[in-house]
Amino acid sequence: MPTSATPQHARIRTLEGYHEAYHLSTHHPNEFWAAVAEPFTWRRKWSTVMESDMAAGETTWFAGARLNITENCLDRHLATRGNKLALIYEPNDIKERHLRLTYRELHQRVCQFANVLLNNGVEKGDRVCLYMPMIPELTIAVLACARIGAVHSVIFAGFSATAIADRVNDAQAKLVITSDGLNRGAKQIPVKRVVDEALETCPSVRKVVVVEHLGWPVQMEEERDVWYHEEAEDVAKTCPAEEMKAEDPLFILYTSGSTGKPKGVVHTTAGYMVWADYTFRNVFQVEENDVFWCTADVGWVTGHTYLIYGPLLAGSTTLMFEGIPTYPDAGRFWEVIDKHSVSVFYTAPTAIRALMAEPLDNVLSYSLDSLRVIGSVGEPINEEAWHWYNEHVGKGRCPLVDTWWQTETGGIMISPLAGITPSKPTYAGLPLPGVWPVLLRQDGTEVEGNEEEGYLAIKQAWPGIIRTTWGDHSRAVQTYFAAYPGYYFTGDGARRDANGLYRIIGRVDDVINVSGHRFGTAEIENAINQNPNVVESAVVGYPHEVKGQGIYAYIICREGACKSEADKPRIEASVIETVVAEIGKIARPDKIQIVTGLPKTRSGKIMRRILRKVAEGDTTTLGDTSTLLDPAVVDDIIEGAK
Ligand code: WTA
């Protein structure tokens, strides 16, 4: 094994090269990452590569360096790729014209947007929240924030006004960017109205920039709201990039954990940049002429890293799609691939499962000849979906990469490198260079050897590791670093096969993954408990054919609220309405069961294991129920579930 890293290690091309890079990255991480980071544009080089105390939850990467990530995404490419396509936008409506922007055009648009933000009082370090459809201005606005050193916090445009307000207030955002409305298949949603409602309780927000998209009339609040197209009219198309420190925050992205309130995961500038670029190029084995399509919404981390930052850092062409896979029909994804000659396609198992349920003609009537690599992300991909995707989309000739990672990891952690390292159905495979996974027992000791299972943890800091949770560092330490000191704890369970490949089994904490969206059970329970008919609730996940996991809610009604069977539908509808208002449609329970009691231990803890079994429809192996306060409750719940 070589002991010194060279710039060649930044791009793996063979299995041997992978092993070499892996060895170097774990034995000589500072040297390895210095070599990988070399080709970026730095205003000033780092003084140390990595300093990390995992037990304390403290890590820095490239300390001392100065840079701006947009200079690396845009300016750096102008000389050689100025006329190359940077962004292709495919609208929801097939009849509307798509849009293509070259690197030069994207650079200008980002600078223009950055100037509008500056003119509206945004300063370095200010937080800007974005609540927008999947339109080019979303990508442009994200980069505009980064250009001037503002911290972006994108809120998925399916969240409710209450959820927006929680996030805006937590980040103390000064400005919000939104649009008049958004398209989702056959539906149109008045986005600005949702923002207006949210901002009634957000005193930190001074300005709202509204991007015109549907041409809908909106209520503009004087002094506060401005139209983007009016503001952009006479501003310059150049804007100097703010010089940032390596560890200055780049963005906040809220995600759910096992405790009630979603937390703002913070990623910083230099480490995230290196990780996004490195993982993108190596996992997908990207070549100069690739057209890369990541179907994730920019509201989630996958959209951040693999729709915006990864592809643009690498100088690739990225495709952004406003619509949904089933509109106008279930052939839309495949139509878009043929239309734009997409060569790398990255989507989620939930989309695959939804499309699998449709007649096969929807996919067989497209050629898909341009495809070279296909990928999956967000949740475990079941064997049937893996094979369908491999056979009908990849045509058995495109490597399929099942990529495991998290909002907190910034980029892909465990995955095949397309065509280089092994790809095995339902396995994410080998760790990327820089990633040192271990399986832990409940007592925190490491499980040695293969053919084993355990809690998945990471033993060494990688460049994209979560730095903090916004406004509350102790929460980050508590959640990720204190459970097993010396490790980053993922919250997932995993299995390691005879060849050292990892299979992700699922969450071991109280997080449910619904169609690739994370929710804490406590978060949904808190929402349900806002309903005046409810005294208490317990939420669990259960296997769902399309969504991966569905949401099953057990509720106890207030006395007198549910007198007979006839009251049930009304109560259920009202509980759903509450969840939609508190969180958004994406967190709507799939099943609600009204119960008279919940299975609790004598110390008052809900035994979720039992509720999960009932929700799964498996009541034969409930395990020991003798420690329950009132074992009879279980029989009533089983009876009620029938
Ligand atoms: C799950 C999405 C199995 C996992 C990038 C993780 C996966 C959570 C996979 C993070 C995969 C993600 N196989 N499970 N390939 N990818 N997960 O933060 O449980 O939205 O902890 O990040 O999704 O979800 P998040």
XYZ file of C-alpha atoms and ligand atoms in Angstrom:
667
model
C 0.000 0.000 0.000
C 1.296 3.482 -0.817
C 1.837 5.754 2.130
C 1.384 9.032 0.351
C -1.680 10.417 -1.348
C -1.602 12.055 -4.761
C -4.267 14.008 -6.653
C -5.031 10.747 -8.527
C -6.599 9.458 -5.355
C -9.297 12.096 -5.739
C -10.812 9.984 -8.492
C -11.050 6.217 -8.107
C -11.101 4.186 -11.311
C -10.392 0.607 -10.304
C -11.126 -1.750 -7.427
C -7.470 -1.673 -6.531
C -7.615 2.114 -6.568
C -10.544 1.959 -4.181
C -8.661 -0.188 -1.691
C -5.654 2.089 -1.953
C -7.724 5.212 -1.380
C -9.612 3.562 1.459
C -6.407 2.566 3.186
C -4.870 6.016 2.838
C -8.024 7.818 3.956
C -8.266 5.831 7.160
C -4.545 5.637 7.983
C -3.387 9.030 6.740
C -6.575 11.111 6.609
C -4.849 14.490 6.717
C -2.627 13.714 3.799
C -5.387 12.047 1.841
C -7.879 14.903 2.148
C -5.243 17.536 1.524
C -4.583 15.867 -1.835
C -8.310 15.675 -2.618
C -8.859 19.322 -1.654
C -5.918 20.639 -3.668
C -7.714 21.371 -6.999
C -10.404 23.640 -5.508
C -10.213 27.413 -5.616
C -8.980 28.630 -2.232
C -8.527 32.266 -1.361
C -6.201 31.041 1.351
C -5.016 27.486 2.090
C -5.735 25.690 5.357
C -3.364 25.475 8.264
C -4.653 22.112 9.502
C -6.624 19.524 7.548
C -8.678 17.830 10.264
C -8.924 18.261 13.984
C -11.405 16.054 15.690
C -12.531 15.005 19.117
C -15.430 12.684 18.387
C -16.206 12.107 22.051
C -16.782 15.828 22.495
C -18.575 16.164 19.153
C -16.012 18.719 17.938
C -14.532 18.516 14.451
C -12.996 21.064 12.119
C -11.853 20.592 8.542
C -9.432 22.802 6.640
C -9.204 25.305 9.488
C -7.487 28.507 8.490
C -8.663 28.257 4.871
C -10.703 30.971 3.147
C -12.995 30.345 0.191
C -16.417 30.779 -1.289
C -18.249 27.646 -2.426
C -19.919 29.433 -5.359
C -16.523 30.356 -6.794
C -15.946 26.620 -6.875
C -19.386 25.822 -8.306
C -19.404 28.572 -10.916
C -16.446 30.969 -11.431
C -13.915 28.139 -11.502
C -15.653 26.596 -14.524
C -16.145 29.737 -16.619
C -12.861 29.564 -18.491
C -13.309 25.996 -19.696
C -17.017 25.308 -19.303
C -18.613 28.726 -19.719
C -20.845 27.538 -22.574
C -21.520 24.109 -21.113
C -25.001 23.458 -19.731
C -25.062 23.774 -15.984
C -28.788 23.477 -15.332
C -31.662 21.962 -17.262
C -35.118 22.682 -15.916
C -38.052 20.466 -16.869
C -41.412 21.940 -15.842
C -44.365 20.092 -14.360
C -46.463 20.714 -17.447
C -45.136 18.785 -20.406
C -46.398 21.486 -22.767
C -44.442 24.261 -21.111
C -40.976 25.074 -22.406
C -38.015 23.704 -20.555
C -35.104 25.971 -19.712
C -31.375 25.478 -20.111
C -28.712 27.611 -18.481
C -25.019 27.477 -19.278
C -22.420 27.957 -16.569
C -22.003 31.557 -17.721
C -25.748 32.218 -17.565
C -26.144 30.520 -14.202
C -23.244 32.553 -12.847
C -24.950 35.766 -13.957
C -28.297 34.772 -12.510
C -26.758 33.833 -9.186
C -24.922 37.154 -9.027
C -28.114 39.026 -9.883
C -30.052 37.244 -7.153
C -27.206 37.860 -4.721
C -27.382 41.584 -5.469
C -31.133 41.578 -4.833
C -30.532 39.944 -1.450
C -27.846 42.520 -0.615
C -30.162 45.358 -1.665
C -32.772 43.947 0.672
C -30.517 44.096 3.672
C -29.093 40.572 3.851
C -25.632 40.487 5.394
C -23.003 37.814 5.838
C -24.100 35.353 8.518
C -27.816 36.239 8.256
C -30.213 33.354 7.847
C -32.454 33.194 4.786
C -35.329 30.695 4.586
C -36.548 29.410 1.233
C -40.006 27.933 0.717
C -40.241 27.354 -2.989
C -41.266 25.121 -5.855
C -38.667 23.122 -7.781
C -37.884 25.912 -10.233
C -34.506 27.291 -11.380
C -34.836 30.271 -9.018
C -34.627 27.877 -6.067
C -31.189 26.648 -7.120
C -30.191 30.187 -8.026
C -31.363 31.577 -4.681
C -29.538 28.873 -2.706
C -26.299 29.745 -4.491
C -27.006 33.477 -4.140
C -27.135 33.044 -0.362
C -23.837 31.183 -0.409
C -22.347 33.872 -2.659
C -22.852 36.574 -0.029
C -22.226 34.370 2.985
C -25.838 34.159 4.139
C -26.853 30.819 5.677
C -29.615 29.179 3.647
C -32.313 27.108 5.235
C -34.559 25.462 2.672
C -37.937 24.342 3.964
C -39.631 21.650 1.876
C -42.658 23.261 0.234
C -45.007 20.588 1.581
C -44.652 21.725 5.188
C -47.482 23.620 6.870
C -47.485 27.236 8.029
C -46.864 26.105 11.616
C -43.866 24.029 10.555
C -42.467 26.962 8.556
C -42.879 29.295 11.525
C -41.054 26.853 13.833
C -38.105 26.693 11.445
C -37.985 30.411 10.635
C -38.082 31.279 14.339
C -35.495 28.707 15.328
C -33.092 30.120 12.731
C -34.185 33.729 13.405
C -34.298 34.266 9.657
C -34.197 37.829 8.374
C -35.544 37.186 4.901
C -37.774 34.584 3.267
C -37.792 33.680 -0.418
C -40.951 32.176 -1.855
C -43.119 32.197 -4.979
C -46.723 32.929 -5.840
C -47.585 29.266 -6.183
C -46.417 25.830 -7.162
C -47.437 23.023 -9.482
C -47.670 19.453 -8.298
C -49.048 17.224 -10.993
C -52.592 18.375 -11.688
C -52.699 20.501 -8.528
C -51.628 24.055 -7.899
C -50.767 25.280 -4.429
C -50.748 28.925 -3.308
C -47.373 28.900 -1.611
C -47.195 32.592 -0.763
C -50.408 32.335 1.231
C -48.890 29.613 3.408
C -45.856 31.821 4.024
C -48.089 34.783 4.915
C -49.840 32.698 7.522
C -46.534 31.449 8.933
C -45.023 34.911 9.152
C -47.797 36.161 11.436
C -45.707 34.658 14.222
C -42.186 35.341 12.901
C -40.968 38.743 14.116
C -37.381 38.266 12.867
C -38.409 38.418 9.187
C -37.991 41.868 7.628
C -38.370 41.056 3.949
C -40.033 38.512 1.680
C -38.819 38.113 -1.893
C -41.512 36.636 -4.125
C -40.603 34.870 -7.371
C -43.332 34.959 -9.993
C -44.066 31.467 -11.246
C -47.753 30.773 -11.825
C -48.717 34.382 -12.442
C -51.208 34.225 -9.613
C -52.340 37.319 -7.766
C -50.880 37.456 -4.274
C -51.275 39.735 -1.324
C -48.105 41.839 -1.071
C -47.480 43.352 2.317
C -46.170 46.860 1.972
C -42.638 47.434 3.278
C -42.140 43.675 3.705
C -42.819 41.958 0.365
C -41.049 42.576 -2.936
C -41.309 40.904 -6.354
C -38.072 39.333 -7.469
C -38.486 40.375 -11.118
C -38.939 44.013 -10.130
C -35.969 43.978 -7.767
C -33.761 42.268 -10.346
C -34.510 44.739 -13.136
C -31.498 47.001 -12.898
C -29.071 45.088 -10.729
C -25.618 44.057 -11.879
C -24.941 40.571 -13.211
C -21.718 40.379 -11.299
C -21.296 40.142 -7.564
C -18.066 39.559 -5.702
C -18.096 36.376 -3.658
C -17.808 36.884 0.081
C -14.674 35.377 1.568
C -15.723 32.687 4.049
C -13.837 30.774 6.690
C -13.707 27.014 6.222
C -15.955 26.442 9.230
C -18.453 29.240 8.565
C -21.943 27.744 8.336
C -23.143 27.175 4.774
C -26.644 25.934 5.514
C -29.140 24.713 8.045
C -31.468 21.881 7.188
C -34.137 20.783 9.630
C -34.615 17.095 10.186
C -36.495 14.900 12.616
C -35.016 12.820 15.379
C -36.440 10.746 18.163
C -37.275 13.747 20.300
C -40.125 16.145 19.603
C -38.808 19.191 17.809
C -37.016 18.943 14.435
C -33.428 20.110 14.718
C -31.413 22.350 12.446
C -28.501 20.294 11.136
C -25.614 22.641 10.351
C -23.088 22.053 7.574
C -20.111 24.313 7.085
C -18.275 25.499 4.019
C -15.023 23.733 3.149
C -15.593 20.208 4.468
C -19.069 19.981 2.965
C -17.752 21.235 -0.363
C -14.984 18.648 -0.556
C -17.317 15.853 0.542
C -20.123 16.774 -1.889
C -17.737 16.885 -4.821
C -15.741 13.788 -3.878
C -18.750 11.562 -3.249
C -20.563 12.798 -6.358
C -17.704 12.134 -8.744
C -16.708 8.796 -7.292
C -20.039 7.138 -6.537
C -21.557 7.972 -9.906
C -18.218 7.767 -11.758
C -19.137 10.994 -13.489
C -17.680 11.836 -16.895
C -17.512 15.230 -18.572
C -20.568 14.813 -20.791
C -22.920 13.307 -18.261
C -26.390 14.712 -17.685
C -27.188 14.031 -14.064
C -30.732 13.856 -12.745
C -31.456 13.657 -9.053
C -35.216 13.543 -8.540
C -35.105 14.654 -4.895
C -36.601 17.973 -3.874
C -34.106 20.654 -2.868
C -36.051 20.741 0.414
C -34.180 17.589 1.471
C -30.469 16.981 1.840
C -30.298 14.841 -1.301
C -31.416 17.860 -3.320
C -28.771 20.029 -1.655
C -25.842 17.712 -2.250
C -26.740 15.916 -5.478
C -28.952 18.341 -7.344
C -27.064 21.532 -6.586
C -23.649 21.372 -4.964
C -22.146 18.031 -6.071
C -22.925 18.377 -9.797
C -21.985 22.046 -10.011
C -18.746 21.591 -8.071
C -17.832 18.857 -10.536
C -18.759 21.010 -13.544
C -21.554 18.623 -14.575
C -24.957 19.275 -16.050
C -27.734 18.908 -13.479
C -31.407 18.437 -14.252
C -34.165 19.836 -12.078
C -37.723 18.556 -12.439
C -40.680 20.440 -11.053
C -43.261 17.674 -11.319
C -44.073 14.218 -10.008
C -43.384 10.739 -11.467
C -47.009 10.035 -12.327
C -48.050 13.212 -14.135
C -49.367 13.349 -16.784
C -48.777 9.584 -16.639
C -46.491 7.000 -15.074
C -44.056 7.289 -17.969
C -42.966 10.832 -17.121
C -39.572 9.985 -15.590
C -38.645 7.885 -18.594
C -39.878 10.500 -21.006
C -37.669 13.113 -19.328
C -34.653 10.791 -19.471
C -35.058 10.279 -23.214
C -35.835 13.943 -23.859
C -32.714 15.297 -22.155
C -30.424 12.296 -22.674
C -29.995 11.781 -18.953
C -27.032 9.510 -18.290
C -27.046 9.245 -14.494
C -30.388 8.894 -12.736
C -30.767 9.055 -8.954
C -34.130 8.444 -7.309
C -35.859 6.939 -4.268
C -37.259 3.446 -3.689
C -40.718 4.880 -2.980
C -40.858 6.281 -6.537
C -39.696 2.959 -7.964
C -42.348 1.070 -6.007
C -45.076 3.462 -7.122
C -44.035 3.063 -10.766
C -43.694 -0.707 -10.479
C -47.372 -0.875 -9.663
C -48.237 0.685 -13.036
C -48.379 -1.218 -16.347
C -44.889 -2.062 -17.603
C -45.587 -0.356 -20.934
C -45.053 2.967 -19.203
C -41.359 2.241 -19.042
C -40.927 -0.128 -21.972
C -42.099 2.464 -24.470
C -39.002 4.607 -23.842
C -35.509 3.741 -25.001
C -33.492 4.854 -21.941
C -30.418 4.360 -24.106
C -28.661 7.384 -22.662
C -28.568 5.903 -19.135
C -25.212 4.788 -17.796
C -25.634 4.640 -14.010
C -28.742 4.440 -11.804
C -28.959 5.140 -8.091
C -31.242 4.813 -5.101
C -31.390 6.787 -1.860
C -33.423 7.580 1.222
C -34.662 4.249 2.528
C -33.908 0.567 2.229
C -34.674 -0.684 -1.276
C -36.464 -4.018 -1.152
C -35.292 -6.854 -3.345
C -38.249 -6.732 -5.724
C -37.834 -3.002 -6.365
C -34.057 -3.409 -6.808
C -34.565 -6.034 -9.522
C -37.319 -4.118 -11.284
C -35.168 -0.978 -11.349
C -32.106 -2.902 -12.483
C -33.920 -4.833 -15.193
C -36.424 -2.343 -16.642
C -34.621 0.944 -16.123
C -30.953 -0.052 -16.022
C -31.645 -2.800 -18.614
C -29.149 -4.932 -16.758
C -26.293 -2.867 -18.171
C -26.198 0.157 -15.817
C -24.536 -0.262 -12.441
C -27.077 0.328 -9.665
C -25.774 2.241 -6.650
C -27.784 1.930 -3.446
C -26.444 4.882 -1.474
C -26.771 5.087 2.289
C -26.333 8.410 4.056
C -28.170 10.979 6.171
C -28.852 14.696 6.458
C -26.183 14.703 9.153
C -23.511 13.068 6.990
C -23.673 15.709 4.250
C -23.066 13.181 1.495
C -23.015 9.496 0.602
C -21.252 7.256 3.161
C -21.796 3.644 2.119
C -22.442 2.793 -1.513
C -21.059 0.967 -4.489
C -18.827 3.087 -6.702
C -20.620 2.545 -10.014
C -19.104 -0.402 -11.850
C -16.097 -0.592 -9.504
C -17.047 -1.890 -6.067
C -19.675 -4.643 -5.611
C -23.379 -3.937 -5.973
C -25.613 -6.535 -4.316
C -29.418 -6.290 -4.046
C -30.568 -4.660 -0.784
C -26.959 -3.924 0.234
C -25.460 -0.437 0.262
C -22.083 -2.156 -0.022
C -18.671 -0.896 1.014
C -17.891 2.368 2.810
C -16.500 5.289 0.848
C -12.912 6.351 1.527
C -12.902 8.378 4.710
C -15.789 6.420 6.213
C -14.975 3.978 8.971
C -18.163 2.164 9.905
C -18.498 -0.113 12.913
C -21.304 -2.237 14.318
C -21.944 -1.685 17.997
C -23.688 -3.763 20.617
C -26.129 -2.074 22.931
C -23.375 -1.746 25.546
C -21.204 0.172 23.104
C -18.657 -2.543 22.381
C -17.698 -3.187 18.774
C -18.882 -6.307 16.990
C -15.889 -7.832 15.258
C -15.969 -9.978 12.145
C -18.491 -10.492 9.398
C -21.973 -12.000 9.087
C -22.945 -9.812 12.043
C -25.516 -7.174 12.951
C -25.425 -4.161 15.210
C -25.976 -0.452 15.598
C -24.244 1.409 12.816
C -21.735 3.990 14.019
C -18.804 5.820 12.416
C -15.439 5.841 14.081
C -13.566 8.665 12.378
C -14.589 12.157 11.260
C -15.169 12.627 7.527
C -15.304 16.049 5.826
C -19.123 16.209 5.645
C -19.843 15.347 9.291
C -22.564 17.419 11.021
C -20.913 20.250 12.953
C -23.721 21.295 15.264
C -27.456 21.737 15.613
C -28.435 25.346 15.134
C -28.609 27.305 18.361
C -28.080 24.301 20.598
C -24.751 22.549 20.336
C -25.449 20.334 23.319
C -28.342 18.790 21.444
C -25.993 17.679 18.652
C -23.550 16.251 21.159
C -26.319 14.496 23.044
C -27.957 13.037 19.932
C -24.964 11.919 17.914
C -21.841 11.751 20.025
C -22.770 11.044 23.647
C -24.614 7.757 23.155
C -21.381 5.929 22.308
C -18.396 8.178 23.097
C -15.802 8.216 20.349
C -18.320 7.400 17.633
C -20.881 9.221 15.519
C -24.101 7.291 16.144
C -26.315 6.960 13.050
C -29.579 5.740 14.550
C -29.623 2.908 11.988
C -29.153 -0.805 12.434
C -27.004 -2.654 9.916
C -25.717 -6.060 8.906
C -22.255 -6.855 7.544
C -22.052 -9.810 5.161
C -19.227 -12.280 4.634
C -17.479 -9.852 2.261
C -17.796 -6.817 4.481
C -20.695 -5.297 2.550
C -23.222 -3.373 4.631
C -26.947 -3.753 4.524
C -29.001 -1.071 6.252
C -31.821 -2.644 8.203
C -33.625 0.500 9.312
C -33.867 2.904 12.211
C -33.284 1.645 15.706
C -34.687 4.804 17.276
C -38.150 6.353 17.211
C -37.801 7.722 13.720
C -40.108 6.614 10.915
C -39.114 6.836 7.285
C -42.186 7.514 5.156
C -41.434 7.634 1.432
C -37.884 8.651 2.338
C -39.098 11.460 4.635
C -38.025 11.326 8.250
C -40.438 11.898 11.105
C -40.034 11.414 14.813
C -42.872 9.503 16.426
C -42.878 12.123 19.201
C -43.148 14.883 16.608
C -46.319 13.378 15.131
C -47.715 12.587 18.586
C -47.179 16.206 19.650
C -49.098 17.303 16.581
C -51.966 14.862 17.192
C -52.182 15.902 20.843
C -53.043 19.444 19.724
C -56.407 18.085 18.645
C -59.063 18.947 21.270
C -60.620 15.464 21.002
C -57.392 13.711 21.952
C -55.935 13.102 25.394
C -53.025 10.916 24.437
C -51.547 9.243 21.385
C -48.824 6.844 20.336
C -47.443 6.636 16.818
C -45.506 3.797 15.231
C -44.347 2.879 11.739
C -45.569 -0.227 9.911
C -44.560 -1.775 6.577
C -46.250 -0.015 3.663
C -46.064 -1.345 0.129
C -45.252 1.929 -1.590
C -44.106 4.301 1.147
C -41.745 1.831 2.802
C -43.243 2.727 6.160
C -46.684 4.051 6.925
C -47.814 6.015 9.976
C -50.081 4.202 12.432
C -51.564 6.344 15.188
C -53.265 5.039 18.317
C -55.320 7.693 20.047
C -57.214 7.966 23.299
C -60.155 10.329 23.043
C -61.212 12.895 25.565
C -64.120 11.688 27.648
C -67.375 12.100 25.815
C -65.722 12.889 22.460
C -66.242 9.422 21.017
C -69.522 8.018 22.239
C -70.203 5.548 19.454
C -68.836 3.981 16.283
C -70.542 6.748 14.345
C -68.251 9.375 15.925
C -65.075 7.674 14.747
C -64.841 8.910 11.138
C -65.356 12.493 12.268
C -62.634 12.232 14.895
C -60.225 10.551 12.507
C -60.767 13.264 9.919
C -60.196 15.939 12.503
C -56.979 14.283 13.727
C -55.694 14.172 10.145
C -56.569 17.815 9.715
C -54.578 18.673 12.836
C -51.484 16.806 11.638
C -51.712 18.465 8.229
C -51.917 21.876 9.915
C -49.126 21.209 12.401
C -46.636 19.485 10.081
C -47.996 19.071 6.559
C -49.688 16.515 4.319
C -46.547 14.402 4.166
C -46.995 13.418 7.833
C -50.636 12.419 7.557
C -51.357 9.160 9.444
C -52.253 6.235 7.183
C -54.205 4.502 9.920
C -55.814 5.794 13.074
C -57.099 3.508 15.779
C -59.138 4.864 18.650
C -58.239 2.983 21.825
C -59.253 3.166 25.459
C -55.733 2.762 26.813
C -52.099 2.332 25.751
C -49.808 -0.497 26.854
C -47.618 1.083 29.523
C -45.045 -0.262 31.894
C -45.425 0.417 35.583
C -43.087 3.358 35.187
C -45.414 4.848 32.581
C -43.373 4.119 29.472
C -45.357 3.169 26.380
C -44.334 -0.252 25.076
C -44.053 0.577 21.415
C -42.867 -2.906 20.558
C -46.402 -4.154 21.166
C -47.998 -1.321 19.200
C -45.642 -1.999 16.296
C -46.570 -5.678 16.261
C -50.286 -4.881 16.219
C -49.770 -2.318 13.448
C -47.874 -4.935 11.420
C -50.809 -7.296 11.922
C -48.633 -9.787 13.770
C -50.214 -10.487 17.124
C -48.904 -14.009 17.605
C -45.531 -13.009 19.030
C -46.167 -10.068 21.303
C -43.510 -11.176 23.761
C -43.706 -10.657 27.469
C -46.624 -8.436 28.454
C -46.576 -9.308 32.136
C -44.705 -6.150 33.111
C -47.537 -4.009 31.807
C -49.566 -1.912 34.160
C -52.764 -3.246 32.627
C -52.229 -6.260 30.328
C -55.922 -6.281 29.367
C -55.356 -3.124 27.341
C -53.469 -5.217 24.779
C -56.446 -7.467 24.090
C -58.649 -4.442 23.518
C -56.111 -2.978 21.089
C -55.833 -6.261 19.150
C -59.606 -6.485 19.019
C -59.923 -2.883 17.828
C -57.316 -3.375 15.094
C -59.343 -6.114 13.408
C -32.435 5.966 5.671
C -31.401 10.912 3.254
C -31.353 2.209 3.631
C -31.658 5.629 6.936
C -30.111 10.863 2.428
C -31.068 6.965 7.330
C -31.410 4.489 3.931
C -32.143 7.926 6.909
C -30.691 4.691 2.726
C -31.604 9.298 6.598
C -30.332 3.523 1.973
C -31.079 6.612 3.647
N -30.686 2.321 2.470
N -31.734 3.261 4.365
N -29.689 3.597 0.823
N -30.504 6.020 2.581
N -31.651 5.708 4.461
O -31.629 12.331 6.707
O -32.553 5.160 7.909
O -33.485 12.163 5.010
O -30.774 7.065 8.699
O -31.143 11.470 4.495
O -32.741 7.353 5.753
O -32.598 10.122 6.038
P -32.265 11.599 5.583
